[in-house]
PDB file of C-alpha atoms in Angstrom:
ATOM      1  CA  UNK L   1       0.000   0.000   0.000  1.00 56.00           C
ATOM      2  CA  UNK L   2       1.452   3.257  -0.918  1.00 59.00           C
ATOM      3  CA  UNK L   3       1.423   5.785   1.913  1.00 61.00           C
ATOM      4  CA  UNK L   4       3.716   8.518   0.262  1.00 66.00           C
ATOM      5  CA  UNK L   5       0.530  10.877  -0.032  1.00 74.00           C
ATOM      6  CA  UNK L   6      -0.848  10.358   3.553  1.00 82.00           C
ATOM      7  CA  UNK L   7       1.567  13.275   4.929  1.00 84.00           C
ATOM      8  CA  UNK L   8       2.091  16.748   3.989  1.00 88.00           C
ATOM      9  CA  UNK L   9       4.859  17.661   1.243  1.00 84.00           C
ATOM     10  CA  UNK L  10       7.969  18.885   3.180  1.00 85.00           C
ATOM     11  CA  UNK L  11       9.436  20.849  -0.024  1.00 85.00           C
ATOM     12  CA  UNK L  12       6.950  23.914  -0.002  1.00 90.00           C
ATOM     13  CA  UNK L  13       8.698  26.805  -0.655  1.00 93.00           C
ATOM     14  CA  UNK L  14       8.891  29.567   2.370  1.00 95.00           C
ATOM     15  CA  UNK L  15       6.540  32.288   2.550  1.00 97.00           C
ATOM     16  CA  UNK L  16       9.802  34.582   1.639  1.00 97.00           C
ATOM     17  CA  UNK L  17      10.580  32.809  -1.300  1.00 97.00           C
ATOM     18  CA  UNK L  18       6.564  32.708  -2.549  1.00 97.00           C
ATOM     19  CA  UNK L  19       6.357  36.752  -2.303  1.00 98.00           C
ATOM     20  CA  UNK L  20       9.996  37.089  -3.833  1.00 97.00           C
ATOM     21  CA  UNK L  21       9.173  34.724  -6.768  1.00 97.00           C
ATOM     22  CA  UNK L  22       5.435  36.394  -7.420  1.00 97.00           C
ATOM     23  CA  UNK L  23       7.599  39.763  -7.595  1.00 98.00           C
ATOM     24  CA  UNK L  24       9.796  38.525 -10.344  1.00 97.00           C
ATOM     25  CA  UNK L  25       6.913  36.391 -12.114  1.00 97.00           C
ATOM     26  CA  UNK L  26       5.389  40.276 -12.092  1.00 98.00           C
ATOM     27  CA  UNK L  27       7.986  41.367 -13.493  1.00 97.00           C
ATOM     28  CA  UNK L  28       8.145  38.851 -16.756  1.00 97.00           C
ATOM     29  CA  UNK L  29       4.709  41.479 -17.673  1.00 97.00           C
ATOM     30  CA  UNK L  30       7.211  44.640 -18.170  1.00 97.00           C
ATOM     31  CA  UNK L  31       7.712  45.491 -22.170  1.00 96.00           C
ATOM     32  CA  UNK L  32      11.159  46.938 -20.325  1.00 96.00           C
ATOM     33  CA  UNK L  33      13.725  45.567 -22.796  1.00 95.00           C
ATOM     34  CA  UNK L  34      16.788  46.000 -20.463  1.00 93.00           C
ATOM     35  CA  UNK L  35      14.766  45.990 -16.892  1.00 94.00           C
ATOM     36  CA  UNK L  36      12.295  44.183 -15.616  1.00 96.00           C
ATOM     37  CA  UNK L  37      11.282  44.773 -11.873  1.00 97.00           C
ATOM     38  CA  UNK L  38       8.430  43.666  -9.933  1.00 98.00           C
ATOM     39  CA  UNK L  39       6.739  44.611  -6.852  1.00 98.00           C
ATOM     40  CA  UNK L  40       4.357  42.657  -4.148  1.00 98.00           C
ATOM     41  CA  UNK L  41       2.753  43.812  -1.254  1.00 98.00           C
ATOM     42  CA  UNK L  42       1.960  41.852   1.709  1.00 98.00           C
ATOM     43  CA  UNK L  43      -0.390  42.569   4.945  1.00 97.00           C
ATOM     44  CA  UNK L  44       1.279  40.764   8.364  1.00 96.00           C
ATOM     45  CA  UNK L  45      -1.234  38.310   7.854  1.00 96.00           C
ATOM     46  CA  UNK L  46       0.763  36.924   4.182  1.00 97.00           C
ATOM     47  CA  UNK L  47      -1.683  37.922   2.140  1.00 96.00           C
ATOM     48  CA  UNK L  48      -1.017  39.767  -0.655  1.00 97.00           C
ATOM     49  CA  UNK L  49      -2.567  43.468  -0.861  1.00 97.00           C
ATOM     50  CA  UNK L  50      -1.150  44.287  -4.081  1.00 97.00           C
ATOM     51  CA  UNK L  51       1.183  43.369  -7.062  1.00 98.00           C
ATOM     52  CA  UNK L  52       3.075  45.543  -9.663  1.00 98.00           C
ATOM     53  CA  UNK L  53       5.793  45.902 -12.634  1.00 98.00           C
ATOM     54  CA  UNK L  54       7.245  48.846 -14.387  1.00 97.00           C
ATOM     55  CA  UNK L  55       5.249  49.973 -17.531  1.00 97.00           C
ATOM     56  CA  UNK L  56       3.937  53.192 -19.146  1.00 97.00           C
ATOM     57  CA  UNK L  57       1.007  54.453 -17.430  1.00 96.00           C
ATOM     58  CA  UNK L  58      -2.870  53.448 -18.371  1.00 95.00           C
ATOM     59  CA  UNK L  59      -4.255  54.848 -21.406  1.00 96.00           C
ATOM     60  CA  UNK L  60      -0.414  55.744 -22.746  1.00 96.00           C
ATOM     61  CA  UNK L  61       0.472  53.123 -25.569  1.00 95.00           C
ATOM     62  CA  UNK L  62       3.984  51.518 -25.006  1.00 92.00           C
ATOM     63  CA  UNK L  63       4.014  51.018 -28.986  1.00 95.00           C
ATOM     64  CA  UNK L  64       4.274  55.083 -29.234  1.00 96.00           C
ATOM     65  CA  UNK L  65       6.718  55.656 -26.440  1.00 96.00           C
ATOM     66  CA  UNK L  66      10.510  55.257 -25.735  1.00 95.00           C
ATOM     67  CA  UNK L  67      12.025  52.300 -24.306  1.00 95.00           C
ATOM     68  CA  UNK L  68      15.498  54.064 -24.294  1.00 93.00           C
ATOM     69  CA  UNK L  69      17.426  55.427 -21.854  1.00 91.00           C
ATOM     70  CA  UNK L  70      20.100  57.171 -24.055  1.00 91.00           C
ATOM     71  CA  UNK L  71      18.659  59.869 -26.398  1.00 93.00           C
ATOM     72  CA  UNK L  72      20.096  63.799 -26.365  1.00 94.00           C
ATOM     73  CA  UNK L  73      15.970  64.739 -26.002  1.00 94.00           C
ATOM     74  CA  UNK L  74      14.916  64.067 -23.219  1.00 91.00           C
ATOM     75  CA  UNK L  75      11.524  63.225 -24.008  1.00 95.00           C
ATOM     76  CA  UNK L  76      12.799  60.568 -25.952  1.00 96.00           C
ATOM     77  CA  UNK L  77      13.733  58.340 -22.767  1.00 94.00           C
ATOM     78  CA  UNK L  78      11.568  55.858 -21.087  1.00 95.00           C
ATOM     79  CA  UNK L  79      12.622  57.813 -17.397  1.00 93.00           C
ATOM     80  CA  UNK L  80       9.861  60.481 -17.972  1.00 95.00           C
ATOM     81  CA  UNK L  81       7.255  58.066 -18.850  1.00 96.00           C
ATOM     82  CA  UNK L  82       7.458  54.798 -17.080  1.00 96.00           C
ATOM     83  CA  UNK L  83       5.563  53.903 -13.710  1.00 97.00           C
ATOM     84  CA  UNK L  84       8.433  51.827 -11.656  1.00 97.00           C
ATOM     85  CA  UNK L  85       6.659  48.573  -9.907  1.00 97.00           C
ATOM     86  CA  UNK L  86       6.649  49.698  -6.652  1.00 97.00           C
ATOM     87  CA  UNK L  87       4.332  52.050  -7.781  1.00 97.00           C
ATOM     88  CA  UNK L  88       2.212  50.288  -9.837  1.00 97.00           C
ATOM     89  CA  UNK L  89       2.144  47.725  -6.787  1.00 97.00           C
ATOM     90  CA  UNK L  90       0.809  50.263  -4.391  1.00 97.00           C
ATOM     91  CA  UNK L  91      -1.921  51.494  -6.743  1.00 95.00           C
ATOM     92  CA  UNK L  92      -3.435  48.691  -7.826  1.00 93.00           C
ATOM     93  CA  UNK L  93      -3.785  47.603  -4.459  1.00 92.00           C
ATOM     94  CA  UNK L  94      -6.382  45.314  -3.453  1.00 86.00           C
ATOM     95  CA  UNK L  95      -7.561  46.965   0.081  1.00 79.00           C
ATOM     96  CA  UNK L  96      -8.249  50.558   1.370  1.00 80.00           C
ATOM     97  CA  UNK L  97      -4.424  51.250   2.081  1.00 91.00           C
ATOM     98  CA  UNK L  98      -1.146  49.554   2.591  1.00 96.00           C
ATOM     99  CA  UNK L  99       0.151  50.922   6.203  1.00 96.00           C
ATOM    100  CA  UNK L 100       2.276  48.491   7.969  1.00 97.00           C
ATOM    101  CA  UNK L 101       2.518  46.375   5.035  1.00 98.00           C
ATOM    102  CA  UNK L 102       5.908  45.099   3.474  1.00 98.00           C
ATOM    103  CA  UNK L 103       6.984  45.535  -0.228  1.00 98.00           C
ATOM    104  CA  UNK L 104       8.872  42.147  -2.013  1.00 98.00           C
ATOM    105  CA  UNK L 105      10.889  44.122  -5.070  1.00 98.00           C
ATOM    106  CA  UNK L 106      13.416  42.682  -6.851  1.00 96.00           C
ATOM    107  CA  UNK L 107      15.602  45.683  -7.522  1.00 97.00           C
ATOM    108  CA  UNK L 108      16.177  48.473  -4.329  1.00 98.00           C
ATOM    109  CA  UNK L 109      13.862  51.482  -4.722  1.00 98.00           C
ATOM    110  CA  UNK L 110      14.975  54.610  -6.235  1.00 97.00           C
ATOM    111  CA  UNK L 111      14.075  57.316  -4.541  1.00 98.00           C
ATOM    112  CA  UNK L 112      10.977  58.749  -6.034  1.00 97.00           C
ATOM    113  CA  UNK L 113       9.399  55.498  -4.993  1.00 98.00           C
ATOM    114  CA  UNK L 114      10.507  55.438  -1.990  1.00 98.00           C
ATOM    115  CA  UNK L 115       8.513  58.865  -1.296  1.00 98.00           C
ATOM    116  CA  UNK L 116       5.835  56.834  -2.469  1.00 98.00           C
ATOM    117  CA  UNK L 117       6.437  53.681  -0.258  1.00 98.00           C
ATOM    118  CA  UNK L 118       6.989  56.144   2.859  1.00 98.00           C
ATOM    119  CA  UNK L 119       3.693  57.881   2.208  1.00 97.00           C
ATOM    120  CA  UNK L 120       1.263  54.987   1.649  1.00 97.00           C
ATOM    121  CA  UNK L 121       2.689  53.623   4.988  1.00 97.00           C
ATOM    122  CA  UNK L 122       4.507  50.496   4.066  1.00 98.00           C
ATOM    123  CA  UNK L 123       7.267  49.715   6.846  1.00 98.00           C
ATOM    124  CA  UNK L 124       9.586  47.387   5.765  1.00 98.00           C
ATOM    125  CA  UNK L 125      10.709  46.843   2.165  1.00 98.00           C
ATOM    126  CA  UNK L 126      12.806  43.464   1.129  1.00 98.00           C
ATOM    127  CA  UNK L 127      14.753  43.646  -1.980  1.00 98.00           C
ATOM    128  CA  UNK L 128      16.920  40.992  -4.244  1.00 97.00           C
ATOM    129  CA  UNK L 129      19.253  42.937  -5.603  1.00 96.00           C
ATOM    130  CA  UNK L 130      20.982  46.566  -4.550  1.00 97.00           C
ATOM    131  CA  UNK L 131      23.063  46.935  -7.676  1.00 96.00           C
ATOM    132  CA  UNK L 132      22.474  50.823  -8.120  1.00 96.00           C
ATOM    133  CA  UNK L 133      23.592  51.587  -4.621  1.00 95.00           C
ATOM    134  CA  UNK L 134      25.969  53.504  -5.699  1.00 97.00           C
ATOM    135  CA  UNK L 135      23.437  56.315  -7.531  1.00 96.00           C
ATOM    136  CA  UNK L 136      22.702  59.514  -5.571  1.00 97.00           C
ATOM    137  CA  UNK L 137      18.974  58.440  -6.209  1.00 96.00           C
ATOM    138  CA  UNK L 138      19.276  55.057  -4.243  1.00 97.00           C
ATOM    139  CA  UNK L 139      21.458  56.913  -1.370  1.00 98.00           C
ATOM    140  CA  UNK L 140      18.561  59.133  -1.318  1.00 98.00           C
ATOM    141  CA  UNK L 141      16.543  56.495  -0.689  1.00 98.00           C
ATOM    142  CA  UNK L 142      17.858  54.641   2.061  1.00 98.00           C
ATOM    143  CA  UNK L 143      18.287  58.076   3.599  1.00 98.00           C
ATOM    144  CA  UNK L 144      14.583  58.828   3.745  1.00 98.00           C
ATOM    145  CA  UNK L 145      13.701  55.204   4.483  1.00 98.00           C
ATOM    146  CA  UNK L 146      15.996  55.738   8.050  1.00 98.00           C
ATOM    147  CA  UNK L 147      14.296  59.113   8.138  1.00 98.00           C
ATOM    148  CA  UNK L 148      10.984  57.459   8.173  1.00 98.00           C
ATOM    149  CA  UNK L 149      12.142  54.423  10.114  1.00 98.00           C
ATOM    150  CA  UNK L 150      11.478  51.825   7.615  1.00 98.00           C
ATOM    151  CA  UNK L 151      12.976  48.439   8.006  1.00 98.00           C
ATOM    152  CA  UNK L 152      14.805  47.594   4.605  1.00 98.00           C
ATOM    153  CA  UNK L 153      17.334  44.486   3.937  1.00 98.00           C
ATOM    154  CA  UNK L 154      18.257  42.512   1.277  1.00 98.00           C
ATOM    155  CA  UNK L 155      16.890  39.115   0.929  1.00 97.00           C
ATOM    156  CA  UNK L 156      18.699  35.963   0.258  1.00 96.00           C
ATOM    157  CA  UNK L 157      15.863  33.178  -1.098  1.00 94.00           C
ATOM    158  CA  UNK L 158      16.356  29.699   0.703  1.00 94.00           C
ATOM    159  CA  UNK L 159      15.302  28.049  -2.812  1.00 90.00           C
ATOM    160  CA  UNK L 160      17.700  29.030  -5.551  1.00 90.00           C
ATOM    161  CA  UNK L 161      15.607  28.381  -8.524  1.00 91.00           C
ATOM    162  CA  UNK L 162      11.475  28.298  -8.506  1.00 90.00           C
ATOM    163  CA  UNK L 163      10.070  26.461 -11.823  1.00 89.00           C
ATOM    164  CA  UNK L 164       6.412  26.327 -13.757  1.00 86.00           C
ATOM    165  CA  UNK L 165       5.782  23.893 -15.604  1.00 85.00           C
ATOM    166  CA  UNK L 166       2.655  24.779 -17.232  1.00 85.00           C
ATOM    167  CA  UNK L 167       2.283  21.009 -18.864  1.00 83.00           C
ATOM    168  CA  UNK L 168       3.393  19.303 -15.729  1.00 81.00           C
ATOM    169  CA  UNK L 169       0.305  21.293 -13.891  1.00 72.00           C
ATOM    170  CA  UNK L 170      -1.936  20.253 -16.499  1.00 67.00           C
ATOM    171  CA  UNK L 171      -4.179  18.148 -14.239  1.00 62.00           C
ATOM    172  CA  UNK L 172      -6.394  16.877 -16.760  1.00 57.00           C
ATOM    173  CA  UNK L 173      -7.723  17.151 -19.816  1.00 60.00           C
ATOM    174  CA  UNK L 174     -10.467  19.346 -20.765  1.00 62.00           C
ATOM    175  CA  UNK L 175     -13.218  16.928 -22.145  1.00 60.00           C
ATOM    176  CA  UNK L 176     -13.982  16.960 -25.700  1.00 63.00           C
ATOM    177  CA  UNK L 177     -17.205  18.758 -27.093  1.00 66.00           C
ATOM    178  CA  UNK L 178     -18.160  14.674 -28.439  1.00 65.00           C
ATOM    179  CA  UNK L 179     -17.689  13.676 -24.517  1.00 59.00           C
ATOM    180  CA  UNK L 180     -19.784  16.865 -23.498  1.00 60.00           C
ATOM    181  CA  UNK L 181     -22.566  16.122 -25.302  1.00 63.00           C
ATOM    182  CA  UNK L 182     -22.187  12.242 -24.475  1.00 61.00           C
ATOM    183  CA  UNK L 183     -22.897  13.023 -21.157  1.00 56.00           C
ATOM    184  CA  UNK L 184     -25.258  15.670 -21.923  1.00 54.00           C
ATOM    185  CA  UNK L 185     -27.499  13.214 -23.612  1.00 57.00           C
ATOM    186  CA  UNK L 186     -26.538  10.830 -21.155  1.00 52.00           C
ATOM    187  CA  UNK L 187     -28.614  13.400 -18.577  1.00 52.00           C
ATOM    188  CA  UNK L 188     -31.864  13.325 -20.002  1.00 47.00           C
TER     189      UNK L 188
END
């Protein structure tokens, strides 16, 4: 008798590693073709309040505006146009507000975000990856996020690579429209 299935799985992924991973899946939505950042917000209870990625605002076509960063016109960059995740995260929200909530983003928040993450409350902010720490706008942000007494630190997942499968999910097969009506007549 097999009894493999009697106990619970032991290889569930931590509830770090979950909000982390849902950030970068996020992320694989941004038309961004050099970077791709997500966002997720979670309440202290792990659920999530809201999800984001960076992409040009509603209503603004990203077929008719710049993906670039170097242009001598300004206008013709994507830094004037595009919403960063963290924002996008905190307005699509799910709930009345955020406050006391934490922020899973894969890339440190600049610091027009962080104004953003300091004013809809959020108090601790958990990031992958810090590799513009060395930009005036990042310094400004960990400088208003002491300021504000937020709690930020850089995660290191306990899983090192998180895979879907789409076809190895497939639980079953949708029935055919010959089997639908089978058991349709079947019915009557």
């Amino acid at each position: 008798m097999d009894t493999s299935n009697e106990h619970k799985r032991l290889d569930y992924i931590c509830w770090r590693d979950y909000f982390m991973a849902i950030a970068f899946l996020a992320a694989k939505r941004s038309k961004d073709p050099v970077c791709q950042v997500g966002a997720c917000i979670v309440n202290k209870e792990n659920k999530i309040m809201g999800i984001g990625y960076n992409g040009m605002p509603n209503g603004c076509c990203d077929d008719f505006f710049p993906w670039g960063k170097n242009s001598p016109i300004p206008t013709e960059t994507k830094a004037l146009y595009v919403c960063h995740a963290e924002m996008n995260a905190i307005l699509n929200k799910n709930s009345a507000d955020v406050k006391d909530c934490t922020i899973f983003v894969g890339l440190f928040p600049c610091n027009e975000c962080a104004k953003i993450i300091i004013q809809s409350g959020i108090r601790e902010v958990v990031y992958l990856s810090d590799e513009k720490a060395h930009k005036p706008s990042y310094q400004a942000s960990k400088r208003m996020f002491d300021a504000a007494g937020i709690k930020y630190w850089q995660y290191t997942p306990q899983t090192d690579k998180i895979v879907i499968d789409f076809k190895k999910l497939k639980l079953s097969e949708s029935p055919s429209k010959a089997e639908i009506e089978k058991l349709t007549l079947n019915d009557v």
